Amino acid sequence: MNIALFGPPGAGKGTQSKKILEKYNLTYISTGDMLRSEIAEGSDLGMKAKSIIEQGGLVNDELIIQLIEKKIKTNPGSKGILFDGFPRTTVQAYVMEGLMLKLNTSLNCMISLEVPEKELINRLLLRAKVSGRSDDNLEVIKNRLKEYENKTKPVADFYAKKHKYYLLNGVGEIDKIFENIISIVEQTKSVSQTNIVLLGKPGAGKGTQGNLLAKEFGLIYISTGKMMRQEIKDGTEIGRLAKPYMDKGEIVPDEIPIQLIERKINENPDAKGFTFKGFPRTLIQAYIMDGLLQRVNMSVSAMIDMKIPTLEAIKRLSARGRTEKARPYDKNAELIVNRLEQYKDKTNPVIDYYKNQEKYFSIRAEGSEKEVFENLEKKVEDILHDAY
Ligand code: AP5
Ligand code: MG
């Protein structure tokens, strides 16, 4: 989880940061605080920044980047970052993007606190009595506000275009504002999770590739087919209900896979995301899936269609039918054709559903296991990068 707090001097970034850090275990990056401690230490960097800060200007981007790099290096494996006062220029916004890519993560949201100028000045003059900050005096405050207008405000557009910018009223009770911040953070948590739906004809290799994919990207693999076979094996009530459908190669009534998926999601509250194999398979299931994920603040990131020609599917399934991995429905041509037909009828609307949401992607699923995985991996990487 990565959050950026944005807003003019005195908006309450520092005040809200304290509260956010009490709630979430994040690394705190406040470029202002870091600069002030460099100055206090009398470091080279601090000396370069000192006079700029005293005049209310912005310290140059190079120095800021150095500071941030240093902080990240000393906090490896962090659960996320809270940025206070960064990015403050468009250049820094690009740096932020690069940084997130490097850390293989993304910014969830930029939350901007809006406060009228008069109130800002009042707050900072009041703070001046206790803060000891060299930049808390009227003349410098005015400069800081001007710098904000000219150089920092354009950063808002950068994030608005990415649909990551949230404007909040920063006037009012501190606790109330905090509540509003939390609700945005919770609402945007889902974006950082990667949930991939793998679809494709029976025999397309969803199981093989889904497992590899989950391993590669640290996701939890969810195969409703596999879970139902396990239930049957364990002789559970769910298994008993699912068995007749599974044996015939038919789609099992929705309430059965849904229960299993819900259970699996609940068992993994800290998952980075999930790979869903062969679910949703019907339009209704696609809607159910969205509802199910929404309840835990998640959403489908992408649906990947693993494409193979029908003849290839028949070949693969009948070949599997002659091995020990054979499923009951692999064993004769009629069942195989039946499944392929069901797939076409029921799954086409699912594909349209994701196309409409611009979440549909496809790969060629012919070739060796390794070749197919390379296609899949590349596709997922592209999808993740586009999400920035
Ligand atoms: P920085 O330290 O980041 O200062 P700033 O942006 O000017 O913001 P402040 O810290 O003054 O305000 P805040 O929004 O944190 O408000 P606070 O919670 O304290 O930067 C300082 C300087 O460093 C910059 O001018 C620049 O030179 C340099 N710098 C830093 N980062 C840089 C970067 N990335 N690039 C280039 N240069 C950089 O609240 C203010 C007061 O209001 C407090 O007294 C608080 O108690 C009160 N208050 C808070 N909320 C409320 C409320 N809801 N109602 C009433 N009072 C409230
Ligand atoms: Mg501050």
CSV table of N, CA and C in Angstrom, one decimal, residues 187-311:
chain,number,residue,atom,x,y,z
A,187,GLN,N,-10.7,2.1,0.0
A,187,GLN,CA,-11.4,2.0,-1.3
A,187,GLN,C,-10.3,1.7,-2.4
A,188,THR,N,-9.1,2.2,-2.2
A,188,THR,CA,-8.1,2.1,-3.3
A,188,THR,C,-7.2,0.9,-3.1
A,189,LYS,N,-7.4,0.2,-2.0
A,189,LYS,CA,-6.5,-0.9,-1.7
A,189,LYS,C,-6.5,-1.9,-2.8
A,190,SER,N,-7.7,-2.2,-3.4
A,190,SER,CA,-7.9,-3.2,-4.4
A,190,SER,C,-7.0,-3.0,-5.6
A,191,VAL,N,-6.8,-1.7,-5.9
A,191,VAL,CA,-6.0,-1.5,-7.1
A,191,VAL,C,-4.6,-2.1,-7.1
A,192,SER,N,-4.1,-2.2,-5.9
A,192,SER,CA,-2.7,-2.8,-5.8
A,192,SER,C,-2.7,-4.3,-5.9
A,193,GLN,N,-3.9,-4.9,-5.8
A,193,GLN,CA,-3.9,-6.4,-5.9
A,193,GLN,C,-4.0,-6.8,-7.3
A,194,THR,N,-3.4,-7.9,-7.6
A,194,THR,CA,-3.5,-8.5,-9.0
A,194,THR,C,-4.4,-9.7,-9.0
A,195,ASN,N,-5.5,-9.6,-9.6
A,195,ASN,CA,-6.4,-10.7,-9.7
A,195,ASN,C,-6.6,-11.0,-11.2
A,196,ILE,N,-6.1,-12.2,-11.5
A,196,ILE,CA,-6.2,-12.6,-13.0
A,196,ILE,C,-7.1,-13.7,-13.1
A,197,VAL,N,-8.0,-13.6,-14.1
A,197,VAL,CA,-8.9,-14.7,-14.5
A,197,VAL,C,-8.3,-15.3,-15.7
A,198,LEU,N,-8.2,-16.6,-15.7
A,198,LEU,CA,-7.7,-17.4,-16.8
A,198,LEU,C,-8.8,-18.2,-17.4
A,199,LEU,N,-9.1,-17.9,-18.7
A,199,LEU,CA,-10.2,-18.7,-19.3
A,199,LEU,C,-9.6,-19.3,-20.6
A,200,GLY,N,-10.3,-20.2,-21.1
A,200,GLY,CA,-9.8,-20.9,-22.3
A,200,GLY,C,-10.5,-22.2,-22.5
A,201,LYS,N,-10.6,-22.7,-23.7
A,201,LYS,CA,-11.3,-24.0,-23.9
A,201,LYS,C,-10.7,-25.1,-22.9
A,202,PRO,N,-11.6,-26.1,-22.7
A,202,PRO,CA,-11.0,-27.2,-22.0
A,202,PRO,C,-9.8,-27.7,-22.7
A,203,GLY,N,-8.8,-28.0,-22.0
A,203,GLY,CA,-7.5,-28.4,-22.7
A,203,GLY,C,-6.6,-27.3,-23.1
A,204,ALA,N,-7.0,-26.1,-22.8
A,204,ALA,CA,-6.1,-25.0,-23.2
A,204,ALA,C,-4.9,-24.9,-22.3
A,205,GLY,N,-4.9,-25.5,-21.2
A,205,GLY,CA,-3.7,-25.5,-20.3
A,205,GLY,C,-3.8,-24.5,-19.2
A,206,LYS,N,-5.1,-24.2,-18.8
A,206,LYS,CA,-5.3,-23.2,-17.8
A,206,LYS,C,-4.7,-23.6,-16.4
A,207,GLY,N,-4.8,-24.9,-16.1
A,207,GLY,CA,-4.3,-25.4,-14.8
A,207,GLY,C,-2.8,-25.3,-14.8
A,208,THR,N,-2.2,-25.9,-15.8
A,208,THR,CA,-0.7,-25.9,-15.8
A,208,THR,C,-0.2,-24.4,-15.7
A,209,GLN,N,-0.7,-23.6,-16.6
A,209,GLN,CA,-0.2,-22.2,-16.7
A,209,GLN,C,-0.6,-21.4,-15.5
A,210,GLY,N,-1.8,-21.6,-15.0
A,210,GLY,CA,-2.3,-20.9,-13.8
A,210,GLY,C,-1.4,-21.1,-12.6
A,211,ASN,N,-1.0,-22.3,-12.4
A,211,ASN,CA,-0.1,-22.6,-11.3
A,211,ASN,C,1.2,-21.9,-11.5
A,212,LEU,N,1.8,-22.0,-12.7
A,212,LEU,CA,3.1,-21.3,-12.9
A,212,LEU,C,2.9,-19.8,-12.7
A,213,LEU,N,1.9,-19.3,-13.2
A,213,LEU,CA,1.6,-17.8,-13.1
A,213,LEU,C,1.5,-17.4,-11.6
A,214,ALA,N,0.8,-18.2,-10.9
A,214,ALA,CA,0.6,-17.8,-9.5
A,214,ALA,C,1.9,-17.8,-8.8
A,215,LYS,N,2.7,-18.9,-9.1
A,215,LYS,CA,4.0,-19.0,-8.4
A,215,LYS,C,4.9,-17.8,-8.8
A,216,GLU,N,5.0,-17.5,-10.1
A,216,GLU,CA,5.8,-16.4,-10.6
A,216,GLU,C,5.5,-15.0,-10.0
A,217,PHE,N,4.2,-14.8,-9.8
A,217,PHE,CA,3.8,-13.4,-9.4
A,217,PHE,C,3.4,-13.4,-7.9
A,218,GLY,N,3.6,-14.5,-7.2
A,218,GLY,CA,3.2,-14.5,-5.8
A,218,GLY,C,1.7,-14.5,-5.5
A,219,LEU,N,0.9,-15.1,-6.4
A,219,LEU,CA,-0.5,-15.0,-6.2
A,219,LEU,C,-1.0,-16.3,-5.7
A,220,ILE,N,-2.2,-16.3,-5.1
A,220,ILE,CA,-2.9,-17.6,-4.7
A,220,ILE,C,-3.6,-18.1,-5.9
A,221,TYR,N,-3.4,-19.4,-6.1
A,221,TYR,CA,-4.1,-20.1,-7.2
A,221,TYR,C,-5.4,-20.6,-6.8
A,222,ILE,N,-6.5,-20.3,-7.5
A,222,ILE,CA,-7.8,-20.8,-7.2
A,222,ILE,C,-8.4,-21.5,-8.3
A,223,SER,N,-8.5,-22.8,-8.2
A,223,SER,CA,-9.1,-23.6,-9.3
A,223,SER,C,-10.4,-24.2,-8.6
A,224,THR,N,-11.5,-23.8,-9.1
A,224,THR,CA,-12.8,-24.3,-8.6
A,224,THR,C,-12.9,-25.8,-8.9
A,225,GLY,N,-12.4,-26.2,-10.1
A,225,GLY,CA,-12.4,-27.6,-10.5
A,225,GLY,C,-11.6,-28.5,-9.5
A,226,LYS,N,-10.4,-28.0,-9.2
A,226,LYS,CA,-9.6,-28.7,-8.3
A,226,LYS,C,-10.2,-28.8,-6.9
A,227,MET,N,-10.7,-27.7,-6.4
A,227,MET,CA,-11.3,-27.6,-5.1
A,227,MET,C,-12.5,-28.6,-5.0
A,228,MET,N,-13.3,-28.6,-6.1
A,228,MET,CA,-14.4,-29.5,-6.1
A,228,MET,C,-14.0,-31.0,-6.1
A,229,ARG,N,-13.0,-31.3,-6.9
A,229,ARG,CA,-12.5,-32.7,-6.9
A,229,ARG,C,-12.0,-33.0,-5.5
A,230,GLN,N,-11.4,-32.1,-4.8
A,230,GLN,CA,-10.9,-32.4,-3.5
A,230,GLN,C,-12.1,-32.6,-2.5
A,231,GLU,N,-13.2,-31.8,-2.7
A,231,GLU,CA,-14.4,-32.0,-1.8
A,231,GLU,C,-15.0,-33.4,-2.1
A,232,ILE,N,-15.0,-33.8,-3.4
A,232,ILE,CA,-15.6,-35.1,-3.7
A,232,ILE,C,-14.7,-36.2,-3.0
A,233,LYS,N,-13.4,-36.0,-3.1
A,233,LYS,CA,-12.5,-37.0,-2.6
A,233,LYS,C,-12.7,-37.1,-1.0
A,234,ASP,N,-12.9,-35.9,-0.4
A,234,ASP,CA,-13.0,-35.9,1.0
A,234,ASP,C,-14.4,-36.3,1.5
A,235,GLY,N,-15.3,-36.5,0.5
A,235,GLY,CA,-16.7,-37.0,0.8
A,235,GLY,C,-17.5,-36.0,1.5
A,236,THR,N,-17.2,-34.7,1.3
A,236,THR,CA,-18.0,-33.6,2.0
A,236,THR,C,-19.4,-33.5,1.3
A,237,GLU,N,-20.2,-32.7,2.0
A,237,GLU,CA,-21.5,-32.4,1.4
A,237,GLU,C,-21.4,-31.7,0.1
A,238,ILE,N,-20.5,-30.7,0.0
A,238,ILE,CA,-20.3,-30.0,-1.3
A,238,ILE,C,-19.9,-31.0,-2.3
A,239,GLY,N,-19.0,-31.9,-2.0
A,239,GLY,CA,-18.5,-32.9,-2.9
A,239,GLY,C,-19.7,-33.7,-3.5
A,240,ARG,N,-20.5,-34.1,-2.5
A,240,ARG,CA,-21.7,-35.0,-2.9
A,240,ARG,C,-22.6,-34.3,-3.9
A,241,LEU,N,-22.8,-32.9,-3.7
A,241,LEU,CA,-23.6,-32.2,-4.6
A,241,LEU,C,-23.0,-32.0,-6.0
A,242,ALA,N,-21.7,-31.8,-5.9
A,242,ALA,CA,-21.0,-31.4,-7.2
A,242,ALA,C,-20.8,-32.6,-8.1
A,243,LYS,N,-20.6,-33.8,-7.5
A,243,LYS,CA,-20.2,-35.0,-8.2
A,243,LYS,C,-21.0,-35.3,-9.5
A,244,PRO,N,-22.3,-35.4,-9.5
A,244,PRO,CA,-23.0,-35.8,-10.7
A,244,PRO,C,-22.8,-34.8,-11.8
A,245,TYR,N,-22.6,-33.5,-11.6
A,245,TYR,CA,-22.4,-32.6,-12.7
A,245,TYR,C,-21.0,-32.8,-13.2
A,246,MET,N,-20.0,-32.9,-12.3
A,246,MET,CA,-18.6,-33.1,-12.7
A,246,MET,C,-18.5,-34.3,-13.6
A,247,ASP,N,-19.1,-35.4,-13.2
A,247,ASP,CA,-19.0,-36.6,-13.9
A,247,ASP,C,-19.5,-36.5,-15.4
A,248,LYS,N,-20.5,-35.7,-15.5
A,248,LYS,CA,-21.0,-35.5,-16.9
A,248,LYS,C,-20.3,-34.4,-17.7
A,249,GLY,N,-19.4,-33.8,-17.1
A,249,GLY,CA,-18.7,-32.7,-17.8
A,249,GLY,C,-19.5,-31.5,-17.9
A,250,GLU,N,-20.5,-31.3,-17.0
A,250,GLU,CA,-21.4,-30.2,-17.0
A,250,GLU,C,-21.0,-29.1,-16.0
A,251,ILE,N,-21.5,-27.9,-16.2
A,251,ILE,CA,-21.2,-26.8,-15.3
A,251,ILE,C,-22.0,-27.0,-14.0
A,252,VAL,N,-21.2,-26.9,-12.9
A,252,VAL,CA,-21.8,-27.2,-11.5
A,252,VAL,C,-22.6,-25.9,-11.1
A,253,PRO,N,-23.8,-26.1,-10.4
A,253,PRO,CA,-24.6,-24.9,-10.0
A,253,PRO,C,-23.7,-23.9,-9.3
A,254,ASP,N,-24.0,-22.6,-9.6
A,254,ASP,CA,-23.2,-21.5,-9.1
A,254,ASP,C,-22.9,-21.5,-7.6
A,255,GLU,N,-23.9,-21.9,-6.8
A,255,GLU,CA,-23.6,-21.7,-5.3
A,255,GLU,C,-22.5,-22.6,-4.8
A,256,ILE,N,-22.2,-23.7,-5.6
A,256,ILE,CA,-21.1,-24.5,-5.1
A,256,ILE,C,-19.7,-23.9,-5.3
A,257,PRO,N,-19.3,-23.6,-6.5
A,257,PRO,CA,-18.0,-22.9,-6.7
A,257,PRO,C,-17.9,-21.6,-5.9
A,258,ILE,N,-19.0,-20.9,-5.8
A,258,ILE,CA,-18.9,-19.6,-5.1
A,258,ILE,C,-18.5,-19.8,-3.6
A,259,GLN,N,-19.1,-20.7,-3.0
A,259,GLN,CA,-18.8,-21.0,-1.6
A,259,GLN,C,-17.3,-21.3,-1.4
A,260,LEU,N,-16.8,-22.1,-2.4
A,260,LEU,CA,-15.4,-22.5,-2.3
A,260,LEU,C,-14.4,-21.3,-2.5
A,261,ILE,N,-14.8,-20.5,-3.4
A,261,ILE,CA,-14.0,-19.3,-3.7
A,261,ILE,C,-14.0,-18.4,-2.5
A,262,GLU,N,-15.1,-18.2,-2.0
A,262,GLU,CA,-15.2,-17.2,-0.9
A,262,GLU,C,-14.4,-17.7,0.3
A,263,ARG,N,-14.4,-19.0,0.5
A,263,ARG,CA,-13.7,-19.6,1.6
A,263,ARG,C,-12.2,-19.4,1.4
A,264,LYS,N,-11.7,-19.6,0.1
A,264,LYS,CA,-10.3,-19.5,-0.2
A,264,LYS,C,-9.9,-18.0,0.0
A,265,ILE,N,-10.7,-17.1,-0.5
A,265,ILE,CA,-10.3,-15.7,-0.4
A,265,ILE,C,-10.2,-15.3,1.1
A,266,ASN,N,-11.2,-15.8,1.9
A,266,ASN,CA,-11.2,-15.4,3.3
A,266,ASN,C,-10.0,-16.1,4.1
A,267,GLU,N,-9.5,-17.2,3.6
A,267,GLU,CA,-8.4,-17.9,4.2
A,267,GLU,C,-7.1,-17.1,3.9
A,268,ASN,N,-7.1,-16.2,2.9
A,268,ASN,CA,-5.9,-15.5,2.5
A,268,ASN,C,-6.0,-14.0,2.5
A,269,PRO,N,-6.3,-13.4,3.7
A,269,PRO,CA,-6.6,-12.0,3.8
A,269,PRO,C,-5.4,-11.1,3.3
A,270,ASP,N,-4.2,-11.6,3.4
A,270,ASP,CA,-3.1,-10.7,3.0
A,270,ASP,C,-2.5,-11.1,1.6
A,271,ALA,N,-3.3,-11.8,0.8
A,271,ALA,CA,-2.7,-12.2,-0.5
A,271,ALA,C,-2.4,-11.0,-1.3
A,272,LYS,N,-1.4,-11.1,-2.2
A,272,LYS,CA,-1.1,-10.1,-3.1
A,272,LYS,C,-2.1,-10.1,-4.3
A,273,GLY,N,-2.8,-11.2,-4.4
A,273,GLY,CA,-3.8,-11.3,-5.4
A,273,GLY,C,-4.1,-12.8,-5.7
A,274,PHE,N,-4.9,-13.0,-6.6
A,274,PHE,CA,-5.4,-14.4,-6.9
A,274,PHE,C,-5.3,-14.7,-8.4
A,275,THR,N,-5.1,-15.9,-8.7
A,275,THR,CA,-5.3,-16.4,-10.1
A,275,THR,C,-6.5,-17.3,-10.1
A,276,PHE,N,-7.5,-16.9,-10.9
A,276,PHE,CA,-8.7,-17.7,-10.9
A,276,PHE,C,-8.7,-18.6,-12.2
A,277,LYS,N,-8.7,-19.9,-12.0
A,277,LYS,CA,-8.7,-20.7,-13.2
A,277,LYS,C,-10.1,-21.2,-13.5
A,278,GLY,N,-10.6,-20.9,-14.6
A,278,GLY,CA,-11.9,-21.5,-15.1
A,278,GLY,C,-13.0,-20.9,-14.3
A,279,PHE,N,-12.9,-19.8,-13.7
A,279,PHE,CA,-14.0,-19.1,-13.0
A,279,PHE,C,-13.8,-17.6,-13.2
A,280,PRO,N,-14.8,-16.8,-13.6
A,280,PRO,CA,-16.2,-17.2,-13.9
A,280,PRO,C,-16.3,-17.8,-15.3
A,281,ARG,N,-17.3,-18.7,-15.4
A,281,ARG,CA,-17.5,-19.4,-16.6
A,281,ARG,C,-18.8,-19.1,-17.3
A,282,THR,N,-19.6,-18.4,-16.5
A,282,THR,CA,-20.9,-17.9,-17.1
A,282,THR,C,-21.1,-16.5,-16.8
A,283,LEU,N,-22.0,-15.8,-17.5
A,283,LEU,CA,-22.2,-14.4,-17.3
A,283,LEU,C,-22.6,-14.1,-15.8
A,284,ILE,N,-23.5,-15.0,-15.3
A,284,ILE,CA,-23.9,-14.8,-13.9
A,284,ILE,C,-22.7,-14.9,-13.0
A,285,GLN,N,-21.9,-15.9,-13.3
A,285,GLN,CA,-20.7,-16.0,-12.4
A,285,GLN,C,-19.8,-14.8,-12.5
A,286,ALA,N,-19.8,-14.1,-13.6
A,286,ALA,CA,-18.9,-12.9,-13.8
A,286,ALA,C,-19.5,-11.8,-12.9
A,287,TYR,N,-20.8,-11.7,-12.8
A,287,TYR,CA,-21.4,-10.7,-11.9
A,287,TYR,C,-21.1,-11.1,-10.5
A,288,ILE,N,-21.3,-12.4,-10.2
A,288,ILE,CA,-21.1,-12.8,-8.8
A,288,ILE,C,-19.7,-12.6,-8.4
A,289,MET,N,-18.8,-12.9,-9.3
A,289,MET,CA,-17.4,-12.7,-9.0
A,289,MET,C,-17.1,-11.3,-8.6
A,290,ASP,N,-17.6,-10.3,-9.3
A,290,ASP,CA,-17.4,-8.9,-9.0
A,290,ASP,C,-17.9,-8.6,-7.7
A,291,GLY,N,-19.1,-9.1,-7.4
A,291,GLY,CA,-19.7,-8.8,-6.1
A,291,GLY,C,-18.9,-9.4,-4.9
A,292,LEU,N,-18.5,-10.6,-5.2
A,292,LEU,CA,-17.7,-11.3,-4.2
A,292,LEU,C,-16.4,-10.6,-3.9
A,293,LEU,N,-15.7,-10.1,-4.9
A,293,LEU,CA,-14.4,-9.4,-4.8
A,293,LEU,C,-14.6,-8.0,-4.1
A,294,GLN,N,-15.7,-7.4,-4.5
A,294,GLN,CA,-16.0,-6.1,-4.0
A,294,GLN,C,-16.1,-6.1,-2.5
A,295,ARG,N,-16.7,-7.2,-2.0
A,295,ARG,CA,-17.0,-7.3,-0.6
A,295,ARG,C,-15.7,-7.2,0.2
A,296,VAL,N,-14.6,-7.7,-0.4
A,296,VAL,CA,-13.3,-7.7,0.3
A,296,VAL,C,-12.4,-6.6,-0.4
A,297,ASN,N,-13.0,-5.6,-1.0
A,297,ASN,CA,-12.2,-4.5,-1.6
A,297,ASN,C,-11.3,-4.9,-2.7
A,298,MET,N,-11.7,-5.9,-3.5
A,298,MET,CA,-10.8,-6.3,-4.6
A,298,MET,C,-11.6,-6.2,-5.9
A,299,SER,N,-10.9,-6.3,-7.0
A,299,SER,CA,-11.6,-6.4,-8.3
A,299,SER,C,-10.7,-7.2,-9.2
A,300,VAL,N,-11.3,-7.6,-10.3
A,300,VAL,CA,-10.6,-8.4,-11.3
A,300,VAL,C,-9.7,-7.4,-12.1
A,301,SER,N,-8.4,-7.7,-12.1
A,301,SER,CA,-7.4,-6.8,-12.9
A,301,SER,C,-7.5,-7.1,-14.4
A,302,ALA,N,-7.6,-8.4,-14.7
A,302,ALA,CA,-7.5,-8.7,-16.1
A,302,ALA,C,-8.1,-10.1,-16.3
A,303,MET,N,-8.7,-10.3,-17.5
A,303,MET,CA,-9.1,-11.7,-17.9
A,303,MET,C,-8.2,-12.1,-19.1
A,304,ILE,N,-7.6,-13.2,-19.0
A,304,ILE,CA,-6.7,-13.6,-20.1
A,304,ILE,C,-7.3,-14.9,-20.7
A,305,ASP,N,-7.6,-14.8,-22.0
A,305,ASP,CA,-8.1,-15.8,-22.8
A,305,ASP,C,-7.0,-16.6,-23.4
A,306,MET,N,-6.9,-17.9,-23.1
A,306,MET,CA,-5.8,-18.7,-23.6
A,306,MET,C,-6.3,-19.4,-24.9
A,307,LYS,N,-5.9,-19.0,-26.0
A,307,LYS,CA,-6.5,-19.4,-27.3
A,307,LYS,C,-5.8,-20.6,-27.9
A,308,ILE,N,-6.7,-21.6,-28.1
A,308,ILE,CA,-6.2,-22.8,-28.9
A,308,ILE,C,-7.4,-23.2,-29.9
A,309,PRO,N,-7.0,-23.7,-31.1
A,309,PRO,CA,-8.0,-24.1,-32.0
A,309,PRO,C,-8.8,-25.3,-31.4
A,310,THR,N,-10.1,-25.5,-31.8
A,310,THR,CA,-10.9,-26.6,-31.3
A,310,THR,C,-10.3,-27.9,-31.6
A,311,LEU,N,-9.7,-28.1,-32.7
A,311,LEU,CA,-9.1,-29.4,-33.0
A,311,LEU,C,-8.0,-29.8,-32.1
